[in-house]
């Protein structure tokens, strides 16, 4: 047994330090160093690591790149986000908060991928009985789907070598560990070792590997970010646990773009791909009511129509309350400041609540105009006329700024029966599917709406 020494790893970036410090010298994060014991001379504890010997550099032109074979997971939205399916020998990390549906998504994918051969699902979190019960409900009982409940990565890899599966799933990198290493499961050393072993095995067996990883409250992958550098693709599964809507986003993809998003609805029968998110978001919207506005936002590369709701009530507090659900809080403060200063609206003694219906977390500034008009509509208790969609980023002077891909946003609005759109003026704007009402600033937009 090699002598153990103590080192300190940063739980944010995975950087190594010889002594404890308040601030990580690698990434500058505070209070993130954790003590871990590692063997003095690293033993060969990574059974799956491949050593390519005698490799020689070649001119790029001489390298033959055959078009890579892709394995379709059979879940359309997942395939889109992956860039057209999984590549054998590659590794994908799926991150998300606990309970969001990571195990469900990969179990559904596992069952469908049995068409390519065996699939091995290694779970360090649930028993085979639990997974079987879930598989029954999800109609995922397939002969070629193998389950292994273990927390020992070594056992998992051994089974994989025997079964020669086309896909290996590890649920999760925090729960599975290598008993040969001293540090606790989920520690930087362990997570790194598990991932390295799995990635090595994927190359060895020419199988695709999908790793599940939990994220912390801050939305980071628990454990080191180094994991993100090791794998070929990193996907994040987002959503509000109390809401059925789920968004799958790629933050890194060596084999495709990171521009695509997948949208799902969590139902009694597992995750269902949502071909038309707009229909889902607008399904519960009733006729025009004060405080409700519809905007056309772009998520990934697809346009979606969303309802933004605002409620403005007299405040009994010295400091009026501002609350945003699904909308950036600082943007809400900025919009309120513009409404107060540029339009002279009395919001200083009012509580303002803003909500994106349906559980989406919005980051598209094109929703500013809809948020601002929803607030004015609630304040004045006048509804926004039905059939009008709003698009535009709000500047500090109250001006409206153009947003990218207006044409596609308006096309989506037309498809859902909207008659008109209020947008900032745009040079060279073509004939649109809906009537385009241009407004250069917020007062002009509100005038069109009679607010
Ligand atoms: P799960 O996949 O276990 O989440 P994770 O692996 O990300 O922690 O799914 C958790 C939740 O999903 C669970 O609380 C119940 C819900 N769920 C459904 O609503 N319908 C279903 O068919 C399944 C399987 C789960
Ligand atoms: Mg799980």
Coordinates of C-alpha atoms and ligand atoms in Angstrom, one line a residue:
X1 CA 0.0 0.0 0.0
X2 CA 1.4 3.4 -1.0
X3 CA 1.8 6.0 1.7
X4 CA -1.1 8.4 1.8
X5 CA -0.6 12.2 1.8
X6 CA -3.0 15.0 2.4
X7 CA -3.8 17.4 -0.3
X8 CA -6.5 20.0 -0.7
X9 CA -8.9 20.1 -3.7
X10 CA -11.1 23.0 -4.7
X11 CA -14.7 21.8 -4.9
X12 CA -15.4 24.4 -7.6
X13 CA -12.6 23.9 -10.1
X14 CA -10.9 20.8 -8.9
X15 CA -7.5 22.6 -8.5
X16 CA -5.0 21.0 -6.1
X17 CA -3.2 22.8 -3.3
X18 CA -0.6 21.4 -0.9
X19 CA -2.1 23.3 2.1
X20 CA -5.4 24.7 3.1
X21 CA -6.1 28.3 2.1
X22 CA -9.2 30.5 2.3
X23 CA -9.1 31.2 -1.4
X24 CA -8.5 28.8 -4.2
X25 CA -5.3 29.9 -5.9
X26 CA -6.6 28.4 -9.2
X27 CA -10.1 29.9 -9.6
X28 CA -10.3 32.4 -6.8
X29 CA -13.3 30.9 -5.1
X30 CA -13.6 31.3 -1.3
X31 CA -13.9 28.5 1.2
X32 CA -13.9 25.7 -1.3
X33 CA -10.8 23.8 -0.4
X34 CA -11.5 20.3 1.0
X35 CA -9.0 18.0 2.5
X36 CA -8.5 14.6 0.8
X37 CA -6.0 11.8 1.3
X38 CA -4.4 10.5 -1.8
X39 CA -1.9 7.8 -2.4
X40 CA 1.7 9.1 -2.7
X41 CA 2.3 7.2 -5.9
X42 CA -0.8 6.9 -7.9
X43 CA -1.6 3.2 -8.3
X44 CA -3.3 2.0 -11.5
X45 CA -6.7 2.4 -10.1
X46 CA -8.3 3.5 -13.3
X47 CA -9.0 0.2 -14.9
X48 CA -10.5 1.7 -18.0
X49 CA -7.7 4.1 -19.0
X50 CA -6.4 3.6 -22.4
X51 CA -2.7 4.0 -23.2
X52 CA -2.0 4.7 -26.8
X53 CA 1.6 3.8 -27.4
X54 CA 3.7 4.7 -30.4
X55 CA 1.3 7.5 -31.5
X56 CA 2.6 9.6 -34.4
X57 CA 1.6 13.0 -35.5
X58 CA 0.3 13.2 -39.1
X59 CA -0.5 16.1 -41.4
X60 CA -4.2 17.0 -41.1
X61 CA -4.9 16.3 -44.8
X62 CA -3.8 12.7 -44.5
X63 CA -6.3 12.0 -41.8
X64 CA -9.4 10.2 -43.0
X65 CA -12.5 11.3 -41.2
X66 CA -15.3 8.9 -42.0
X67 CA -18.7 10.3 -41.0
X68 CA -19.3 9.2 -37.5
X69 CA -22.0 6.7 -36.8
X70 CA -24.6 8.0 -34.5
X71 CA -26.9 6.0 -32.2
X72 CA -30.3 7.5 -31.9
X73 CA -31.7 7.5 -28.3
X74 CA -35.2 7.4 -29.8
X75 CA -36.2 10.4 -27.7
X76 CA -36.4 13.1 -30.3
X77 CA -35.6 16.1 -28.1
X78 CA -32.6 14.4 -26.5
X79 CA -31.3 13.4 -30.0
X80 CA -31.6 17.0 -31.1
X81 CA -29.7 18.4 -28.1
X82 CA -27.0 15.8 -28.6
X83 CA -26.6 16.9 -32.2
X84 CA -28.2 13.9 -33.8
X85 CA -27.7 11.1 -31.4
X86 CA -24.8 9.5 -29.4
X87 CA -21.5 8.7 -30.8
X88 CA -20.0 5.3 -29.9
X89 CA -17.0 5.8 -27.7
X90 CA -18.1 9.2 -26.5
X91 CA -19.2 10.3 -23.0
X92 CA -22.0 12.6 -22.0
X93 CA -22.6 14.1 -18.6
X94 CA -26.2 14.9 -17.7
X95 CA -26.5 17.3 -14.8
X96 CA -29.6 18.5 -12.9
X97 CA -31.1 19.1 -9.5
X98 CA -32.3 16.1 -7.5
X99 CA -35.8 15.0 -8.5
X100 CA -35.8 16.8 -11.9
X101 CA -36.0 13.6 -13.9
X102 CA -32.5 12.6 -14.9
X103 CA -32.9 8.9 -14.0
X104 CA -36.3 8.9 -15.7
X105 CA -34.9 10.4 -18.9
X106 CA -32.0 8.0 -19.2
X107 CA -34.0 4.9 -18.3
X108 CA -36.4 5.8 -21.2
X109 CA -33.4 6.4 -23.5
X110 CA -31.8 3.1 -22.3
X111 CA -34.9 1.1 -23.1
X112 CA -35.1 2.5 -26.6
X113 CA -31.4 2.0 -27.3
X114 CA -31.7 -1.7 -26.8
X115 CA -32.3 -1.8 -30.5
X116 CA -28.5 -1.3 -30.9
X117 CA -27.5 -4.1 -28.5
X118 CA -27.2 -4.4 -24.8
X119 CA -27.6 -1.5 -22.5
X120 CA -26.1 -1.5 -19.0
X121 CA -27.6 0.7 -16.3
X122 CA -25.4 1.0 -13.3
X123 CA -27.2 2.6 -10.3
X124 CA -25.5 3.6 -7.1
X125 CA -28.7 5.3 -5.9
X126 CA -31.6 2.9 -6.4
X127 CA -32.2 -0.8 -6.0
X128 CA -32.9 -3.0 -9.1
X129 CA -36.4 -3.5 -7.7
X130 CA -37.1 0.2 -7.6
X131 CA -35.8 0.7 -11.1
X132 CA -37.8 -2.3 -12.4
X133 CA -41.0 -0.9 -10.9
X134 CA -40.3 2.4 -12.6
X135 CA -39.5 0.6 -15.9
X136 CA -42.8 -1.2 -15.8
X137 CA -44.7 2.1 -15.5
X138 CA -42.7 3.6 -18.3
X139 CA -43.0 0.7 -20.6
X140 CA -39.3 0.2 -20.5
X141 CA -39.0 -3.6 -19.9
X142 CA -36.6 -4.8 -22.5
X143 CA -34.7 -8.1 -22.6
X144 CA -31.5 -6.3 -23.6
X145 CA -31.6 -3.8 -20.7
X146 CA -29.4 -4.9 -17.8
X147 CA -29.5 -3.4 -14.4
X148 CA -26.7 -3.4 -11.8
X149 CA -27.0 -1.8 -8.4
X150 CA -23.6 -1.1 -7.1
X151 CA -21.6 1.7 -5.7
X152 CA -18.3 0.1 -6.7
X153 CA -17.1 1.4 -10.1
X154 CA -14.8 -1.6 -10.4
X155 CA -17.7 -4.0 -10.3
X156 CA -19.6 -1.9 -12.9
X157 CA -16.7 -1.9 -15.3
X158 CA -16.2 -5.6 -14.9
X159 CA -19.8 -6.2 -15.8
X160 CA -19.5 -3.9 -18.7
X161 CA -16.6 -5.8 -20.1
X162 CA -18.6 -9.0 -19.9
X163 CA -21.7 -7.7 -21.4
X164 CA -20.2 -5.5 -24.1
X165 CA -23.1 -3.1 -24.1
X166 CA -23.7 -0.4 -26.7
X167 CA -24.6 2.1 -24.0
X168 CA -23.5 2.4 -20.4
X169 CA -25.3 4.6 -17.9
X170 CA -23.8 5.5 -14.5
X171 CA -26.4 6.9 -12.0
X172 CA -24.6 8.9 -10.6
X173 CA -20.9 10.0 -10.6
X174 CA -21.4 11.1 -7.0
X175 CA -22.9 7.8 -5.7
X176 CA -20.5 5.4 -7.5
X177 CA -16.9 5.4 -6.3
X178 CA -13.7 3.4 -6.2
X179 CA -13.1 1.6 -2.9
X180 CA -9.3 1.6 -3.8
X181 CA -9.2 5.3 -3.2
X182 CA -9.3 6.8 0.3
X183 CA -11.4 9.9 -0.2
X184 CA -15.2 9.7 0.4
X185 CA -17.7 9.1 -2.4
X186 CA -18.5 12.3 -4.2
X187 CA -15.2 13.9 -3.4
X188 CA -13.1 15.5 -6.2
X189 CA -10.7 12.6 -6.4
X190 CA -13.5 10.0 -6.5
X191 CA -15.7 11.8 -9.1
X192 CA -12.6 12.3 -11.3
X193 CA -11.6 8.7 -11.0
X194 CA -15.1 7.4 -11.8
X195 CA -15.4 9.6 -14.8
X196 CA -11.9 8.8 -16.1
X197 CA -12.6 5.1 -15.7
X198 CA -16.0 5.3 -17.5
X199 CA -14.6 7.4 -20.3
X200 CA -11.7 5.1 -20.8
X201 CA -14.0 2.1 -20.9
X202 CA -16.2 3.8 -23.5
X203 CA -13.3 4.1 -25.8
X204 CA -12.1 0.6 -25.1
X205 CA -15.5 -1.0 -25.8
X206 CA -16.6 1.6 -28.4
X207 CA -19.7 2.1 -26.3
X208 CA -21.4 5.4 -25.5
X209 CA -21.3 6.4 -21.8
X210 CA -23.9 8.6 -20.1
X211 CA -23.0 9.9 -16.6
X212 CA -25.6 11.5 -14.3
X213 CA -24.3 14.2 -12.0
X214 CA -26.1 16.2 -9.4
X215 CA -25.9 20.0 -9.3
X216 CA -25.6 22.2 -6.3
X217 CA -28.0 25.0 -5.4
X218 CA -25.9 27.4 -7.4
X219 CA -26.6 25.4 -10.4
X220 CA -23.0 24.0 -10.7
X221 CA -22.2 20.4 -11.0
X222 CA -21.6 19.1 -7.5
X223 CA -18.0 18.2 -7.3
X224 CA -15.4 19.5 -9.7
X225 CA -15.9 21.4 -12.9
X226 CA -13.0 19.3 -14.2
X227 CA -15.7 16.8 -15.0
X228 CA -17.0 19.1 -17.6
X229 CA -13.6 19.2 -19.3
X230 CA -13.3 15.4 -19.3
X231 CA -16.5 14.4 -21.1
X232 CA -17.4 15.1 -24.7
X233 CA -20.8 16.7 -24.0
X234 CA -22.4 18.3 -21.0
X235 CA -26.2 18.5 -20.8
X236 CA -28.2 20.3 -18.1
X237 CA -31.8 19.3 -17.2
X238 CA -33.6 22.3 -15.8
X239 CA -37.0 23.1 -14.5
X240 CA -39.1 23.7 -11.5
X241 CA -39.8 20.5 -9.6
X242 CA -43.3 21.5 -8.8
X243 CA -44.0 22.2 -12.5
X244 CA -44.2 19.7 -15.3
X245 CA -42.1 21.7 -17.8
X246 CA -38.5 20.6 -18.3
X247 CA -35.7 22.1 -20.5
X248 CA -32.7 20.2 -21.6
X249 CA -29.7 22.3 -22.6
X250 CA -26.3 21.5 -24.0
X251 CA -23.5 23.6 -22.4
X252 CA -20.8 21.7 -24.2
X253 CA -20.8 19.5 -27.2
X254 CA -17.8 18.3 -29.0
X255 CA -20.0 16.7 -31.7
X256 CA -22.6 19.3 -32.3
X257 CA -23.8 22.8 -31.5
X258 CA -24.8 24.0 -28.1
X259 CA -27.6 26.0 -29.5
X260 CA -30.4 23.5 -29.3
X261 CA -32.7 22.9 -26.4
X262 CA -35.0 20.0 -25.8
X263 CA -38.4 20.6 -24.1
X264 CA -40.2 17.9 -22.1
X265 CA -43.3 17.6 -20.0
X266 CA -43.1 15.3 -17.0
X267 CA -46.2 13.1 -17.1
X268 CA -47.5 10.0 -15.3
X269 CA -45.9 8.0 -18.1
X270 CA -42.5 9.6 -17.8
X271 CA -41.0 12.4 -19.8
X272 CA -42.9 13.3 -23.0
X273 CA -41.2 15.4 -25.7
X274 CA -43.1 18.7 -26.3
X275 CA -43.1 19.3 -30.0
X276 CA -44.9 22.6 -29.5
X277 CA -43.9 24.4 -26.3
X278 CA -46.0 27.5 -27.3
X279 CA -49.2 25.4 -27.2
X280 CA -48.2 24.1 -23.7
X281 CA -47.4 27.6 -22.3
X282 CA -50.5 29.2 -23.7
X283 CA -52.9 26.3 -22.9
X284 CA -54.0 27.8 -19.6
X285 CA -54.3 31.4 -20.8
X286 CA -57.8 32.7 -20.8
X287 CA -59.1 35.8 -22.6
X288 CA -57.2 39.1 -22.0
X289 CA -57.0 40.1 -18.4
X290 CA -55.1 42.9 -16.8
X291 CA -51.5 42.0 -16.0
X292 CA -51.1 39.4 -18.7
X293 CA -48.9 39.8 -21.8
X294 CA -47.6 37.4 -24.4
X295 CA -44.0 37.6 -25.7
X296 CA -42.2 35.5 -28.3
X297 CA -38.8 34.4 -26.9
X298 CA -36.0 32.3 -28.4
X299 CA -34.8 29.3 -26.4
X300 CA -31.8 27.7 -28.0
X301 CA -32.8 27.9 -31.6
X302 CA -36.5 27.8 -31.3
X303 CA -39.1 30.4 -30.8
X304 CA -41.7 30.0 -28.0
X305 CA -44.7 32.0 -27.0
X306 CA -44.9 32.7 -23.3
X307 CA -47.4 34.4 -21.0
X308 CA -45.9 37.0 -18.6
X309 CA -48.1 37.8 -15.6
X310 CA -47.7 40.9 -13.4
X311 CA -49.6 41.8 -10.3
X312 CA -49.3 45.3 -8.8
X313 CA -50.8 45.9 -5.4
X314 CA -50.6 48.8 -2.9
X315 CA -47.8 48.1 -0.5
X316 CA -48.1 48.2 3.3
X317 CA -44.3 48.0 3.7
X318 CA -41.9 50.8 3.9
X319 CA -39.8 49.0 1.3
X320 CA -42.2 47.8 -1.3
X321 CA -41.8 44.2 -2.3
X322 CA -40.5 43.1 -5.8
X323 CA -40.7 39.4 -6.6
X324 CA -39.8 37.6 -9.9
X325 CA -40.5 34.0 -10.7
X326 CA -38.8 32.7 -13.8
X327 CA -37.6 36.2 -14.7
X328 CA -34.3 37.8 -13.8
X329 CA -34.8 39.9 -10.6
X330 CA -32.3 42.6 -11.6
X331 CA -34.0 43.1 -14.9
X332 CA -37.3 43.5 -13.1
X333 CA -35.8 46.2 -10.9
X334 CA -34.5 47.9 -14.1
X335 CA -37.9 47.8 -15.7
X336 CA -39.6 49.3 -12.7
X337 CA -37.0 52.0 -12.5
X338 CA -37.6 52.9 -16.2
X339 CA -41.4 52.9 -15.6
X340 CA -41.0 55.2 -12.7
X341 CA -38.5 57.6 -14.1
X342 CA -39.4 57.8 -17.8
X343 CA -43.1 57.3 -17.6
X344 CA -43.7 58.8 -14.1
X345 CA -45.7 55.8 -12.9
X346 CA -46.2 55.6 -9.2
X347 CA -44.7 52.3 -8.3
X348 CA -42.7 53.4 -5.3
X349 CA -45.6 52.5 -3.0
X350 CA -46.7 49.4 -4.8
X351 CA -45.6 45.7 -4.5
X352 CA -44.8 44.3 -7.9
X353 CA -44.9 40.5 -8.6
X354 CA -43.8 39.1 -12.0
X355 CA -44.3 35.5 -13.1
X356 CA -43.5 33.4 -16.2
X357 CA -46.5 31.0 -16.6
X358 CA -45.4 27.4 -17.0
X359 CA -42.2 27.2 -15.0
X360 CA -39.6 28.4 -17.6
X361 CA -36.6 30.4 -16.4
X362 CA -36.2 33.1 -18.9
X363 CA -33.0 34.8 -20.0
X364 CA -34.1 36.4 -23.3
X365 CA -34.1 40.2 -23.0
X366 CA -36.8 40.3 -25.7
X367 CA -39.3 39.7 -22.9
X368 CA -38.6 43.1 -21.4
X369 CA -41.4 44.9 -23.3
X370 CA -43.9 42.2 -22.4
X371 CA -42.9 42.4 -18.7
X372 CA -43.1 46.2 -18.7
X373 CA -46.5 46.3 -20.4
X374 CA -47.9 43.6 -18.1
X375 CA -46.9 45.7 -15.1
X376 CA -48.5 48.8 -16.6
X377 CA -51.6 46.8 -17.5
X378 CA -52.0 45.5 -13.9
X379 CA -51.3 48.9 -12.4
X380 CA -54.0 50.6 -14.6
X381 CA -56.3 47.5 -14.5
X382 CA -56.7 47.6 -18.2
X383 CA -56.2 44.4 -20.2
X384 CA -53.9 44.1 -23.2
X385 CA -55.9 43.4 -26.3
X386 CA -56.0 39.8 -27.3
X387 CA -54.0 38.6 -30.2
X388 CA -51.0 40.9 -29.7
X389 CA -47.5 39.6 -29.1
X390 CA -44.7 41.8 -27.7
X391 CA -41.0 41.7 -28.5
X392 CA -38.3 44.1 -27.5
X393 CA -35.4 44.8 -25.2
X394 CA -35.9 47.8 -23.0
X395 CA -33.1 50.4 -22.6
X396 CA -32.5 52.7 -19.7
X397 CA -33.8 55.7 -21.6
X398 CA -37.1 53.9 -22.2
X399 CA -36.1 53.1 -25.8
X400 CA -36.8 49.8 -27.4
X401 CA -33.9 47.9 -28.8
X402 CA -34.1 45.3 -31.6
X403 CA -33.8 41.7 -30.8
X404 CA -32.3 38.9 -33.0
X405 CA -34.4 36.7 -35.2
X406 CA -37.6 38.8 -35.1
X407 CA -38.8 37.1 -38.2
X408 CA -38.9 33.7 -36.6
X409 CA -40.5 35.0 -33.5
X410 CA -43.3 36.6 -35.5
X411 CA -43.8 33.4 -37.6
X412 CA -44.4 31.5 -34.4
X413 CA -46.9 34.1 -33.3
X414 CA -48.7 33.9 -36.6
X415 CA -48.9 30.1 -36.3
X416 CA -50.8 30.5 -33.0
X417 CA -53.3 32.9 -34.4
X418 CA -51.8 36.2 -33.2
X419 CA -52.8 39.2 -35.4
X420 CA -50.2 41.8 -34.6
X421 CA -46.9 42.2 -33.0
X422 CA -45.4 45.3 -31.3
X423 CA -41.6 45.5 -32.0
X424 CA -38.9 48.1 -32.3
X425 CA -38.3 49.4 -35.8
X426 CA -35.9 47.3 -37.9
X427 CA -34.0 48.2 -41.0
X428 CA -34.9 46.1 -44.0
X429 CA -37.8 44.4 -42.2
X430 CA -39.6 42.2 -44.6
X431 CA -43.3 41.6 -45.0
X432 CA -44.3 39.6 -41.9
X433 CA -46.8 36.9 -41.3
X434 CA -48.5 39.1 -38.6
X435 CA -49.1 42.9 -38.8
X436 CA -46.0 44.6 -37.4
X437 CA -46.7 47.6 -35.3
X438 CA -43.4 49.4 -34.7
X439 CA -42.7 51.4 -31.5
X440 CA -39.4 53.1 -31.0
X441 CA -39.8 53.4 -27.2
X442 CA -42.0 52.2 -24.4
X443 CA -44.5 55.1 -24.3
X444 CA -45.1 54.5 -28.1
X445 CA -45.8 50.9 -27.4
X446 CA -48.2 51.7 -24.6
X447 CA -50.0 54.2 -26.7
X448 CA -50.7 51.5 -29.4
X449 CA -52.2 49.3 -26.6
X450 CA -54.2 52.2 -25.2
X451 CA -52.5 51.9 -21.8
Ligands
LIG1 P1 -36.1 11.1 -11.2 O1 -35.8 10.6 -12.6 O2 -35.9 10.1 -10.1 O3 -35.2 12.3 -10.8 P2 -33.6 12.5 -10.7 O4 -33.0 11.2 -11.1 O5 -33.2 13.7 -11.5 O6 -33.4 12.7 -9.2 O7 -37.6 11.6 -11.2 C1 -38.0 12.3 -10.0 C2 -39.5 12.7 -10.1 O8 -40.1 12.6 -11.3 C3 -40.2 12.0 -9.1 O9 -40.4 12.8 -7.9 C4 -41.6 11.7 -9.7 C5 -41.5 12.2 -11.0 N1 -42.0 11.3 -12.0 C6 -43.2 11.5 -12.7 O10 -43.9 12.5 -12.5 N2 -43.6 10.6 -13.6 C7 -42.9 9.5 -13.9 O11 -43.4 8.7 -14.8 C8 -41.7 9.3 -13.2 C9 -40.9 8.0 -13.5 C10 -41.3 10.2 -12.3
LIG2 MG1 -32.0 9.8 -10.0

